[in-house]
XYZ file of N, CA and C in Angstrom:
525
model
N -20.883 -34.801 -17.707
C -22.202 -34.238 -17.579
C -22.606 -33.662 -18.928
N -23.451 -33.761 -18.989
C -24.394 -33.401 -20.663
C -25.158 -32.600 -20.612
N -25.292 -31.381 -22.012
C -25.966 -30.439 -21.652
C -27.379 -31.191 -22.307
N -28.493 -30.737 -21.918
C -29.901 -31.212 -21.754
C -31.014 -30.711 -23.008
N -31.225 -30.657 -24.268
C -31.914 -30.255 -25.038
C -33.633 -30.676 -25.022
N -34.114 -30.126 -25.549
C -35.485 -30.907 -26.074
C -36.283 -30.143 -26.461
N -37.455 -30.471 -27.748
C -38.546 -29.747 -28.584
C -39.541 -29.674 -27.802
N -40.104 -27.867 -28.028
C -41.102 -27.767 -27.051
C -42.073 -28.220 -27.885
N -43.407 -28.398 -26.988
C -44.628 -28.276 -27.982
C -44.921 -26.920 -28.693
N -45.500 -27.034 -30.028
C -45.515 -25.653 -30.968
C -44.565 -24.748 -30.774
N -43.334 -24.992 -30.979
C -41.805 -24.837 -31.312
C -40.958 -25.436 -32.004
N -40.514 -24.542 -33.031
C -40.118 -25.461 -33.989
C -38.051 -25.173 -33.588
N -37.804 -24.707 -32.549
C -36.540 -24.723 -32.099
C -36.228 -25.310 -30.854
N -34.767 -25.927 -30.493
C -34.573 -26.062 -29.425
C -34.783 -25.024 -28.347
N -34.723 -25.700 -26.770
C -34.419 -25.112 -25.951
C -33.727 -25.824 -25.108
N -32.656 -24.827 -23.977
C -31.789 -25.645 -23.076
C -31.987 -25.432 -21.766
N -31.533 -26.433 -21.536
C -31.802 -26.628 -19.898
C -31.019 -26.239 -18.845
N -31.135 -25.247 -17.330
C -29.993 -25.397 -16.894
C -30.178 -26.282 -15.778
N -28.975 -26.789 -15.562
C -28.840 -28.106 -14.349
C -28.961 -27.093 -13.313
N -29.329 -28.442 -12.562
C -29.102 -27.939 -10.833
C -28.314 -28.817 -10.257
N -27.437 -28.293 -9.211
C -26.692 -29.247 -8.267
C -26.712 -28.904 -7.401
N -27.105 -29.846 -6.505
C -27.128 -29.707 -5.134
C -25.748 -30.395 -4.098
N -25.224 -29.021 -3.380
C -24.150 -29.573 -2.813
C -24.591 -30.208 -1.313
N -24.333 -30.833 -0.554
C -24.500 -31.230 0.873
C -22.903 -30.871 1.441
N -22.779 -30.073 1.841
C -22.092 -29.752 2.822
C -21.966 -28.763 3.985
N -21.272 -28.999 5.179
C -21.668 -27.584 5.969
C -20.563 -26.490 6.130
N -19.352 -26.849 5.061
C -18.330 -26.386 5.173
C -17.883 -25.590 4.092
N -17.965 -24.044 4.568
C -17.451 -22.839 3.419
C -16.272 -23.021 2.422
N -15.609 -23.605 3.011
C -14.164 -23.754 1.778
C -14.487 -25.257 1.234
N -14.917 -25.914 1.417
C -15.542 -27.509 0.815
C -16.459 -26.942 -0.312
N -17.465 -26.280 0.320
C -18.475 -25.629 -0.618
C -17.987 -24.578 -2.203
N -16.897 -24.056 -1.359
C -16.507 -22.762 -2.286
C -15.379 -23.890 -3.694
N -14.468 -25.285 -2.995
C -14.161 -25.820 -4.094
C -14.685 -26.391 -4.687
N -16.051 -27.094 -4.232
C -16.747 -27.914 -5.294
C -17.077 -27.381 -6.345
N -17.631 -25.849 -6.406
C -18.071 -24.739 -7.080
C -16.839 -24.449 -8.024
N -15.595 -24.044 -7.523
C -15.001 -23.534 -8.395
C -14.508 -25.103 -9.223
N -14.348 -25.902 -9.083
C -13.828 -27.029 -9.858
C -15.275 -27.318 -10.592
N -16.288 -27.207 -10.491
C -17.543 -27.291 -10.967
C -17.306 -26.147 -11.976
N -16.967 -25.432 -12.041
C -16.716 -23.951 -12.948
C -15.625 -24.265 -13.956
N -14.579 -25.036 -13.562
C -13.102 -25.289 -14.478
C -14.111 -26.334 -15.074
N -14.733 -27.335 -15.189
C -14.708 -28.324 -15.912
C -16.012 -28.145 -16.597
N -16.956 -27.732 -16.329
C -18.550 -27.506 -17.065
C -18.705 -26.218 -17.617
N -17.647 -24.693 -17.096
C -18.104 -23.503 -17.768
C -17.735 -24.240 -19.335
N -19.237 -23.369 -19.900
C -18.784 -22.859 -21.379
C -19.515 -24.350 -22.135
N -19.560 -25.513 -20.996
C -19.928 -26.424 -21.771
C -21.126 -26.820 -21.252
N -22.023 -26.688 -20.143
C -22.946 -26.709 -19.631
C -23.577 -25.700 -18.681
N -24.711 -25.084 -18.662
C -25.094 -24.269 -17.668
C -25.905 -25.003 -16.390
N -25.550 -24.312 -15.353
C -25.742 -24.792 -14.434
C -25.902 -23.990 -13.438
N -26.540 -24.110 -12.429
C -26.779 -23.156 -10.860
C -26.096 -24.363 -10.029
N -25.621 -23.803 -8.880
C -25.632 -25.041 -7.546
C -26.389 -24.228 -6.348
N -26.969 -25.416 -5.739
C -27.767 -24.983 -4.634
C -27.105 -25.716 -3.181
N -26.264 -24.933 -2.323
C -25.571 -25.790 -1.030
C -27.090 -26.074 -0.011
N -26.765 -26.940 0.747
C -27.423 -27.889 1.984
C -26.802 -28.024 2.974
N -27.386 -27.685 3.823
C -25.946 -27.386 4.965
C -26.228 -28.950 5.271
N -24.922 -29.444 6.018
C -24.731 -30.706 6.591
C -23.591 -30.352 7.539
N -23.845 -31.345 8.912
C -22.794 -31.461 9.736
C -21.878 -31.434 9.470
N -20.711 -30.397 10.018
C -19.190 -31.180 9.104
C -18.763 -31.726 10.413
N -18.203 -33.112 9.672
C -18.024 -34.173 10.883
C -16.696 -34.990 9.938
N -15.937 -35.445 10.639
C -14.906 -36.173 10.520
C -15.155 -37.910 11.149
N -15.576 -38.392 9.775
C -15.895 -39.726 10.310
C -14.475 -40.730 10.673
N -14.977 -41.881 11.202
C -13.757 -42.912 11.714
C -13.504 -44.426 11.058
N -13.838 -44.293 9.622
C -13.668 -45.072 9.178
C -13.985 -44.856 7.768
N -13.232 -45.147 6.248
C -14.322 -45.632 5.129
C -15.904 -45.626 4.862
N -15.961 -46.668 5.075
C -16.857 -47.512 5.364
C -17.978 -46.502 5.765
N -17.509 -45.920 7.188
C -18.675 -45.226 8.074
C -18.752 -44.003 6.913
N -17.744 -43.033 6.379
C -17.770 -42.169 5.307
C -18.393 -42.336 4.735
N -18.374 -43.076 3.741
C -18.944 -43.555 2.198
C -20.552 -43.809 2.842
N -20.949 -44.281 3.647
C -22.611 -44.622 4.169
C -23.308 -43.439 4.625
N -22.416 -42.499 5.468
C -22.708 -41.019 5.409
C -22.912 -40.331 4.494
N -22.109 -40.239 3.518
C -22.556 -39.361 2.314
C -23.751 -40.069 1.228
N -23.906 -41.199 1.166
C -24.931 -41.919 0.670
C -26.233 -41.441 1.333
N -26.198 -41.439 2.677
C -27.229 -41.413 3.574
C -27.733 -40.033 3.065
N -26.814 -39.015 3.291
C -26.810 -37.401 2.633
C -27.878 -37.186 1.715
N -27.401 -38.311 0.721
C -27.683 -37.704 0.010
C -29.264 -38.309 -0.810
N -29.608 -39.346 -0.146
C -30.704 -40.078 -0.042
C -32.053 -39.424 0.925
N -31.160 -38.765 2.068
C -32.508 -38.310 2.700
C -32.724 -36.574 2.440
N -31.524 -36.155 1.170
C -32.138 -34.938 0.602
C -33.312 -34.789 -0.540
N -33.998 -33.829 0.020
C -35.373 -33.888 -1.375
C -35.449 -32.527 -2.250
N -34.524 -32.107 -2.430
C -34.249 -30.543 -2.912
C -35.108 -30.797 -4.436
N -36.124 -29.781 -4.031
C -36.586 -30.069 -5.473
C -36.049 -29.118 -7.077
N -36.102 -30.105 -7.880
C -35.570 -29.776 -9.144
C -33.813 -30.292 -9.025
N -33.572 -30.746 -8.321
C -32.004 -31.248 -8.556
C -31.997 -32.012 -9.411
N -30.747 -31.987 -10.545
C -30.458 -32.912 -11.069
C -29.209 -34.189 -10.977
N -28.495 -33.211 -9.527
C -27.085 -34.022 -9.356
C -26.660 -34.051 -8.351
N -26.326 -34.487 -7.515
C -25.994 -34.433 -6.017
C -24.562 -34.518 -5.742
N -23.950 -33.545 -4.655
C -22.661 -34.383 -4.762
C -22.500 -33.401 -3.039
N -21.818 -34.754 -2.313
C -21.791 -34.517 -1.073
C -20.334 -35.022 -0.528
N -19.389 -34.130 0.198
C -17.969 -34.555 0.361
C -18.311 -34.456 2.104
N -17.522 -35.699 2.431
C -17.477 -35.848 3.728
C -15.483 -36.654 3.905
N -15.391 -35.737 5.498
C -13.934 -36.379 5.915
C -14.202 -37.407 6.640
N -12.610 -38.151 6.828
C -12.598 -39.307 7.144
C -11.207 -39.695 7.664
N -10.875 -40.700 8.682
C -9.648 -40.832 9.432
C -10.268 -41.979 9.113
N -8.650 -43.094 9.171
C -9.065 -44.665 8.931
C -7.586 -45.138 9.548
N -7.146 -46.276 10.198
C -5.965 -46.385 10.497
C -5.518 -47.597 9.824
N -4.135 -47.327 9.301
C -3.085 -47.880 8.342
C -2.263 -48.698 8.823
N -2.387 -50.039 8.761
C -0.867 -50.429 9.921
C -0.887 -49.658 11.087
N 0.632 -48.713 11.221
C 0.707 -48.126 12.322
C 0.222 -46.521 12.314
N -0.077 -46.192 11.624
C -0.432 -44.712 11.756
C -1.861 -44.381 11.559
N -2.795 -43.394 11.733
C -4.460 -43.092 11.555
C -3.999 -42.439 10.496
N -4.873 -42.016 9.498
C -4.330 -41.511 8.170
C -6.197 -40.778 7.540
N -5.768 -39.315 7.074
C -7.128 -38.997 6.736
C -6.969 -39.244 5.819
N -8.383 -38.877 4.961
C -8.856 -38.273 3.732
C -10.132 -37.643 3.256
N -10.401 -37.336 2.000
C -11.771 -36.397 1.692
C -12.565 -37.170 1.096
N -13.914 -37.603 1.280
C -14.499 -38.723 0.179
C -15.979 -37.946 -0.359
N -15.834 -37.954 -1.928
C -16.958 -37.106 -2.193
C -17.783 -38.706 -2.999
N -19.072 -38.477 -2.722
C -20.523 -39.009 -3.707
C -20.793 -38.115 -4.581
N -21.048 -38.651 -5.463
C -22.118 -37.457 -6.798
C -23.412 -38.860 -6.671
N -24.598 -38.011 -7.237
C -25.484 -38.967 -8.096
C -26.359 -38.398 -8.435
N -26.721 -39.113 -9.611
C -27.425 -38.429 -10.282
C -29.259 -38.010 -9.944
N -30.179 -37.495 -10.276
C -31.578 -36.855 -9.666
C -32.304 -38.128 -9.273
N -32.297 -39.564 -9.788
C -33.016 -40.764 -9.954
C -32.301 -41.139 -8.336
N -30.933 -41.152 -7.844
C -30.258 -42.057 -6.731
C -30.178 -42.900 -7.260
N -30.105 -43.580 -8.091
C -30.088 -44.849 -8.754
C -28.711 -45.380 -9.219
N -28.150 -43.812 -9.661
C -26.605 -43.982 -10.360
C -25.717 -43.309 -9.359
N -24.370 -43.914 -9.276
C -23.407 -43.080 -8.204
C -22.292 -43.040 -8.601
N -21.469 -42.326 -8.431
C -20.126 -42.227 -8.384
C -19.100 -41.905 -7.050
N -18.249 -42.189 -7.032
C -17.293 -41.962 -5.595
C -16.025 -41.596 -5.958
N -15.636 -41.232 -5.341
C -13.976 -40.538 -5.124
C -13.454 -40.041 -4.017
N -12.411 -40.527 -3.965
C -11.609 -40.339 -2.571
C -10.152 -39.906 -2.909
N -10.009 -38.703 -1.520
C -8.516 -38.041 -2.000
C -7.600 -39.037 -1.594
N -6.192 -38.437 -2.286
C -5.247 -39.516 -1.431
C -5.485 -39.001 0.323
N -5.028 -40.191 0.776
C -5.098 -40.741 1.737
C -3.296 -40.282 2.934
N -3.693 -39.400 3.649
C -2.156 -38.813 4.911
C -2.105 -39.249 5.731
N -1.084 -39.209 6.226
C -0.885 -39.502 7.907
C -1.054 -38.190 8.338
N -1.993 -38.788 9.667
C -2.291 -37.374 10.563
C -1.050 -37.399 11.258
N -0.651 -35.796 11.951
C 0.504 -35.705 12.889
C 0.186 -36.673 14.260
N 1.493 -36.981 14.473
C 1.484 -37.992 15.574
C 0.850 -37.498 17.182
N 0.634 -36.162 17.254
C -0.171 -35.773 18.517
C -1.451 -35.612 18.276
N -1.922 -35.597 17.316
C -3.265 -36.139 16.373
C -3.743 -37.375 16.713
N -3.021 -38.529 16.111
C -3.276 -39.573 16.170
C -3.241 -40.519 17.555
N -2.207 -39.304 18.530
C -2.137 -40.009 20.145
C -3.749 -39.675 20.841
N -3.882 -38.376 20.290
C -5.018 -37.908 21.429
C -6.579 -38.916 20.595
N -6.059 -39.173 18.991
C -7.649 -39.744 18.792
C -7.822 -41.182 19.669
N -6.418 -41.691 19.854
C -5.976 -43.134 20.227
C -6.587 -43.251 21.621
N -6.550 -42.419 22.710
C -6.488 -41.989 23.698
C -8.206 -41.398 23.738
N -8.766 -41.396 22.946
C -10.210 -41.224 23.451
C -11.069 -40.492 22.595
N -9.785 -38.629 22.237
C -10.577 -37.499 22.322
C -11.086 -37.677 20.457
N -12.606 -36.968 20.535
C -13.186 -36.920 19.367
C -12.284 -36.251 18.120
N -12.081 -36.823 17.241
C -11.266 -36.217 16.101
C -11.762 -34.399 15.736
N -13.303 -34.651 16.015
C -14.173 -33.511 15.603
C -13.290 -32.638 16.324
N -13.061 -32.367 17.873
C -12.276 -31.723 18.334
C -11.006 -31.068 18.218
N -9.944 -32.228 17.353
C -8.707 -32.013 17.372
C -8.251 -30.885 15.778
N -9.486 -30.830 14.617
C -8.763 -30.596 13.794
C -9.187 -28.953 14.068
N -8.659 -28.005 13.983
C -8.426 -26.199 14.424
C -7.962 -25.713 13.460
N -7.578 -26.492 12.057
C -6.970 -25.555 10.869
C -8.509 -25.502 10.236
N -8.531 -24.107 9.211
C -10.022 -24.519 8.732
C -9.526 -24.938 7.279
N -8.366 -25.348 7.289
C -8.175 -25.798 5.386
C -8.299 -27.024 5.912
N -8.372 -27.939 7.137
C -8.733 -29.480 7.489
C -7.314 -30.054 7.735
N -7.773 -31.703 7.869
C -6.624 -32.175 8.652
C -5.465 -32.245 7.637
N -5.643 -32.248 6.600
C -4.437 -32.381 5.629
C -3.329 -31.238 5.997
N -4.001 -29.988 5.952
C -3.366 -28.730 5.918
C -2.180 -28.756 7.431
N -3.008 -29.173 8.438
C -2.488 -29.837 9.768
C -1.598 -30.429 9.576
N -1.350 -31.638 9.052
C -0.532 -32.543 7.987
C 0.369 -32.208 7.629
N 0.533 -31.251 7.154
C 1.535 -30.491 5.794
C 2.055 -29.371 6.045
N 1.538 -29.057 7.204
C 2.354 -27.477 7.239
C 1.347 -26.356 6.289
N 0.302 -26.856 5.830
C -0.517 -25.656 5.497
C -0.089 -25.644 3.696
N 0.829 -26.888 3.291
C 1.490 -26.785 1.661
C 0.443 -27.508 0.997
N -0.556 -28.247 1.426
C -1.912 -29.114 0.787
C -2.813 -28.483 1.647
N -3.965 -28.152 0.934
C -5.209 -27.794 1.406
C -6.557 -28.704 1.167
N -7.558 -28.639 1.613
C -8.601 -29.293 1.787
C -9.214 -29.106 0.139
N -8.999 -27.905 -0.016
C -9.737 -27.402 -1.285
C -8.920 -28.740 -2.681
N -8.187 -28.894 -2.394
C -7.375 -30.117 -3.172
C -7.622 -31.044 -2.849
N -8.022 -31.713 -2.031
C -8.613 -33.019 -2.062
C -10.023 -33.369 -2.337
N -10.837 -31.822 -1.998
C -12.086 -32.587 -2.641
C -12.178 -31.834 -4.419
N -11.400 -31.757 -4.746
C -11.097 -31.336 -6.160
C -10.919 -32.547 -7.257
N -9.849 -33.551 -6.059
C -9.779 -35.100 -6.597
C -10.491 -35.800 -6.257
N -11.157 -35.790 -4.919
C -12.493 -36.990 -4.168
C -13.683 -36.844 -5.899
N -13.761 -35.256 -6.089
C -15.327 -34.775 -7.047
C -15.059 -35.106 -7.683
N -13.613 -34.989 -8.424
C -13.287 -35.677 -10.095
C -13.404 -36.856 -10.423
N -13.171 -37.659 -8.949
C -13.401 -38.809 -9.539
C -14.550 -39.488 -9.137
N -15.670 -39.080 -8.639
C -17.315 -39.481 -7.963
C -17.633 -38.783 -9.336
N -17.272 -38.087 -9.886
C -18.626 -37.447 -11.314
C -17.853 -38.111 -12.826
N -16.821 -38.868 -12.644
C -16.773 -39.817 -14.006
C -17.798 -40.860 -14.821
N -18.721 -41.406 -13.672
C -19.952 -41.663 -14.437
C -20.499 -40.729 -15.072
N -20.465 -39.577 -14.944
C -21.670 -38.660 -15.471
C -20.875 -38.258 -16.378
């Protein structure tokens, strides 16, 4: 991301710009890492505000269905003055034999024109997880940790805040 210069009229100095980013999410600790990893990599080298958007937090059932969700996000937001969008949505997909989550973030830039994507690695959900999604019940239902299904996963040793740390890093390498 680049910081933004340009000559005013009857000014004979620069002035700078600060970005805006608009997050889409409806989830406090999703929200709170995009921000702070937004802080490790742009303080000092770009100024910037972020502005959150609440969005459903929903645990989609496929890729595919993910990645079209957060597109969708972020296409039918009109926040005015944004310059960057970036919207993380979860996702269960099944592997061979096991359902397996992950975190998938979009960035793009103010036009929609340009995009980037990133997706965390990819877990196996616990096996009474993956019986009850098998068996009918909505995933939305099953996950009760609020660090997400990873944390579920792991015993609470990986958190959510880490995967969309890697989904964002790697959706904002275009920029």
């Amino acid at each position: 991301l680049i910081q933004c210069y340009c000559f005013l009229p009857n000014n004979s100095h620069l002035h700078k710009f600060q970005m805006k980013i608009v997050i889409l999410s409806g989830d406090s600790i999703i929200n709170s890492s995009i921000e702070n990893y937004l802080n490790k990599i742009l303080k000092g080298r770009v100024d910037f505000t972020v502005q959150t958007v609440s969005a459903p937090n929903e645990i989609f059932n496929s890729l595919p269905q993910t990645k079209k969700e957060a597109v969708t996000r972020i296409f039918n937001n009109e926040t005015e003055g944004a310059d960057y969008y970036i919207c993380v949505v979860s996702g269960i997909e099944r592997e061979f034999d096991s359902l397996y989550g992950f975190t998938f973030a979009a960035a793009a830039d103010k036009t929609k024109n340009r995009f980037g994507f990133g997706t965390s690695t990819k877990f196996p959900l616990p096996d009474d997880i993956s019986g009850s999604v098998e068996n009918g019940k909505p995933i939305n239902s099953l996950c009760t940790d609020k660090n997400g299904l990873i944390s579920l996963s792991t015993g609470g040793q990986i958190t959510i805040g880490e995967c969309v740390e890697t989904a964002v890093g790697a959706a904002l390498i275009p920029f």
